[in-house]
């Protein structure tokens, strides 16, 4: 039988109190948020706590929300899996847009090494304490981070297309 989300929430709230918030189901996955300065503690607790057993890091990725307040412009999302009871969980933490940095968990989950490097490469999120944080897919000479939403989706100066042909205007 899968571990009940209420039990997970209760254990996490007891241990971390006001460092965790926004518990709930999102797309059929139990999710919650953690303050960025507590993420290592929470991830380690979820892995080592006998009642939770989240021993597998399925994914770690970044998200950029340029329209959010400066303190929540970046998000790091962790997906963990308890194979014993086949339970999945999503943990989110928000970062400052001016200086997005967070503690590495590469010593807790070895698989996060590559995932943190990829997130750094695409979003510029600095994983403090990472053993070799450098570009993994893009060229070292690249000065931007391609997954950041800092550039307009389309070039307004283009003359080689007409929006009417793409169904983007009401006068088609």
Short mmCIF file of C-alpha atoms in Angstrom, two decimals:
data_model
loop_
_atom_site.label_atom_id
_atom_site.label_comp_id
_atom_site.label_asym_id
_atom_site.label_seq_id
_atom_site.Cartn_x
_atom_site.Cartn_y
_atom_site.Cartn_z
CA UNK A 1 0.00 0.00 0.00
CA UNK A 2 1.35 3.44 -0.92
CA UNK A 3 2.30 5.81 1.84
CA UNK A 4 -0.50 8.30 2.42
CA UNK A 5 0.20 11.90 1.44
CA UNK A 6 -1.26 13.07 4.77
CA UNK A 7 1.43 11.07 6.61
CA UNK A 8 4.18 12.57 4.43
CA UNK A 9 2.84 16.08 5.00
CA UNK A 10 2.53 15.56 8.76
CA UNK A 11 6.10 14.28 9.10
CA UNK A 12 7.53 17.10 6.99
CA UNK A 13 5.54 19.80 8.83
CA UNK A 14 6.58 18.40 12.21
CA UNK A 15 10.24 18.43 11.26
CA UNK A 16 10.45 21.65 9.22
CA UNK A 17 7.47 23.80 10.36
CA UNK A 18 7.49 27.16 8.53
CA UNK A 19 10.22 26.10 6.05
CA UNK A 20 7.64 24.11 4.04
CA UNK A 21 4.33 25.22 2.52
CA UNK A 22 1.73 24.83 -0.23
CA UNK A 23 1.07 21.11 0.15
CA UNK A 24 -1.29 19.58 -2.37
CA UNK A 25 -1.82 17.39 -5.39
CA UNK A 26 -0.62 18.78 -8.71
CA UNK A 27 -1.21 16.63 -11.80
CA UNK A 28 -1.71 13.57 -9.55
CA UNK A 29 1.64 14.06 -7.78
CA UNK A 30 1.88 15.17 -4.15
CA UNK A 31 3.77 18.47 -4.16
CA UNK A 32 5.02 21.10 -1.75
CA UNK A 33 7.42 24.03 -1.53
CA UNK A 34 10.54 24.43 0.58
CA UNK A 35 12.57 27.53 1.40
CA UNK A 36 15.76 27.48 -0.64
CA UNK A 37 18.00 27.50 2.43
CA UNK A 38 16.38 24.29 3.71
CA UNK A 39 16.29 22.18 0.55
CA UNK A 40 19.26 19.95 1.45
CA UNK A 41 17.79 19.15 4.87
CA UNK A 42 14.38 18.31 3.42
CA UNK A 43 15.75 16.15 0.59
CA UNK A 44 18.02 14.29 3.02
CA UNK A 45 15.10 13.77 5.41
CA UNK A 46 12.88 12.40 2.62
CA UNK A 47 15.62 9.97 1.64
CA UNK A 48 16.69 8.80 5.10
CA UNK A 49 13.38 8.84 7.00
CA UNK A 50 12.23 5.24 7.39
CA UNK A 51 8.57 6.13 6.85
CA UNK A 52 9.12 8.02 3.59
CA UNK A 53 11.90 6.07 1.77
CA UNK A 54 12.33 8.43 -1.19
CA UNK A 55 15.58 6.80 -2.29
CA UNK A 56 15.40 7.65 -5.98
CA UNK A 57 15.77 11.09 -7.58
CA UNK A 58 13.76 10.85 -10.79
CA UNK A 59 14.42 14.37 -12.00
CA UNK A 60 15.80 17.75 -11.06
CA UNK A 61 15.12 20.71 -13.32
CA UNK A 62 14.84 24.47 -13.44
CA UNK A 63 12.02 26.81 -14.39
CA UNK A 64 12.19 30.54 -15.14
CA UNK A 65 9.26 32.79 -14.20
CA UNK A 66 10.38 36.26 -15.37
CA UNK A 67 7.06 37.87 -14.41
CA UNK A 68 7.29 36.76 -10.75
CA UNK A 69 8.67 38.94 -7.99
CA UNK A 70 12.49 39.01 -7.98
CA UNK A 71 12.67 36.54 -5.06
CA UNK A 72 10.71 33.90 -6.99
CA UNK A 73 11.90 34.23 -10.57
CA UNK A 74 13.61 30.84 -10.68
CA UNK A 75 12.41 27.52 -9.40
CA UNK A 76 14.24 24.23 -8.93
CA UNK A 77 11.94 21.21 -9.02
CA UNK A 78 12.90 17.83 -7.54
CA UNK A 79 10.94 14.64 -8.34
CA UNK A 80 11.53 11.79 -5.88
CA UNK A 81 10.29 8.22 -5.97
CA UNK A 82 9.71 5.69 -3.20
CA UNK A 83 10.12 2.39 -5.04
CA UNK A 84 9.10 0.31 -2.05
CA UNK A 85 5.56 1.71 -2.02
CA UNK A 86 5.58 3.19 -5.54
CA UNK A 87 4.96 6.74 -4.34
CA UNK A 88 6.13 9.88 -6.11
CA UNK A 89 6.62 13.36 -4.74
CA UNK A 90 7.48 16.80 -6.17
CA UNK A 91 9.47 19.34 -4.16
CA UNK A 92 9.82 22.93 -5.37
CA UNK A 93 12.01 25.75 -4.17
CA UNK A 94 12.09 29.31 -5.50
CA UNK A 95 15.23 31.37 -6.03
CA UNK A 96 16.16 35.00 -6.39
CA UNK A 97 16.26 36.14 -10.02
CA UNK A 98 19.25 38.44 -9.53
CA UNK A 99 21.44 35.70 -8.06
CA UNK A 100 19.90 32.24 -8.51
CA UNK A 101 21.85 29.88 -6.30
CA UNK A 102 21.07 26.86 -4.19
CA UNK A 103 22.95 24.13 -2.34
CA UNK A 104 23.91 21.10 -4.38
CA UNK A 105 22.50 17.69 -3.47
CA UNK A 106 25.04 15.81 -5.59
CA UNK A 107 26.44 14.15 -2.47
CA UNK A 108 22.96 12.95 -1.44
CA UNK A 109 21.90 11.67 -4.88
CA UNK A 110 24.83 11.00 -7.23
CA UNK A 111 22.46 11.15 -10.20
CA UNK A 112 21.84 14.84 -9.49
CA UNK A 113 25.39 15.66 -10.62
CA UNK A 114 24.43 15.65 -14.30
CA UNK A 115 20.98 17.16 -13.66
CA UNK A 116 22.45 20.10 -11.73
CA UNK A 117 25.00 20.70 -14.47
CA UNK A 118 22.24 20.67 -17.09
CA UNK A 119 20.12 23.09 -15.04
CA UNK A 120 23.12 25.38 -14.61
CA UNK A 121 23.88 25.17 -18.33
CA UNK A 122 20.36 26.11 -19.42
CA UNK A 123 19.21 28.45 -16.62
CA UNK A 124 22.38 29.74 -14.94
CA UNK A 125 21.34 28.46 -11.52
CA UNK A 126 24.45 28.08 -9.37
CA UNK A 127 24.51 24.85 -7.34
CA UNK A 128 26.86 25.70 -4.49
CA UNK A 129 29.09 22.83 -3.47
CA UNK A 130 28.77 20.99 -6.77
CA UNK A 131 32.05 19.15 -7.52
CA UNK A 132 32.32 20.28 -11.17
CA UNK A 133 29.68 22.83 -12.11
CA UNK A 134 30.32 23.73 -15.73
CA UNK A 135 28.53 23.67 -19.05
CA UNK A 136 27.54 20.17 -20.14
CA UNK A 137 25.61 20.63 -23.41
CA UNK A 138 26.31 24.18 -24.60
CA UNK A 139 29.66 25.63 -25.64
CA UNK A 140 31.87 26.96 -22.84
CA UNK A 141 32.12 30.28 -24.71
CA UNK A 142 28.38 30.84 -24.49
CA UNK A 143 27.56 33.76 -22.18
CA UNK A 144 23.77 33.38 -22.05
CA UNK A 145 21.49 30.68 -20.70
CA UNK A 146 19.13 29.51 -23.47
CA UNK A 147 16.14 28.40 -21.36
CA UNK A 148 15.76 31.76 -19.64
CA UNK A 149 12.83 33.74 -20.92
CA UNK A 150 14.82 36.92 -21.41
CA UNK A 151 14.29 37.39 -25.12
CA UNK A 152 11.11 38.01 -27.13
CA UNK A 153 9.55 34.95 -28.71
CA UNK A 154 9.57 36.51 -32.15
CA UNK A 155 11.55 39.18 -33.93
CA UNK A 156 9.13 42.06 -34.54
CA UNK A 157 11.40 43.35 -37.30
CA UNK A 158 10.88 40.31 -39.52
CA UNK A 159 9.40 41.07 -42.90
CA UNK A 160 9.43 37.54 -44.31
CA UNK A 161 6.20 36.42 -42.70
CA UNK A 162 2.63 37.58 -42.48
CA UNK A 163 0.68 36.64 -39.33
CA UNK A 164 -2.50 36.25 -41.39
CA UNK A 165 -1.05 33.07 -42.90
CA UNK A 166 -0.44 31.57 -39.45
CA UNK A 167 -3.92 32.18 -38.02
CA UNK A 168 -2.69 34.84 -35.60
CA UNK A 169 -5.04 37.63 -36.57
CA UNK A 170 -8.81 37.96 -36.51
CA UNK A 171 -8.88 39.14 -40.14
CA UNK A 172 -7.93 35.83 -41.78
#
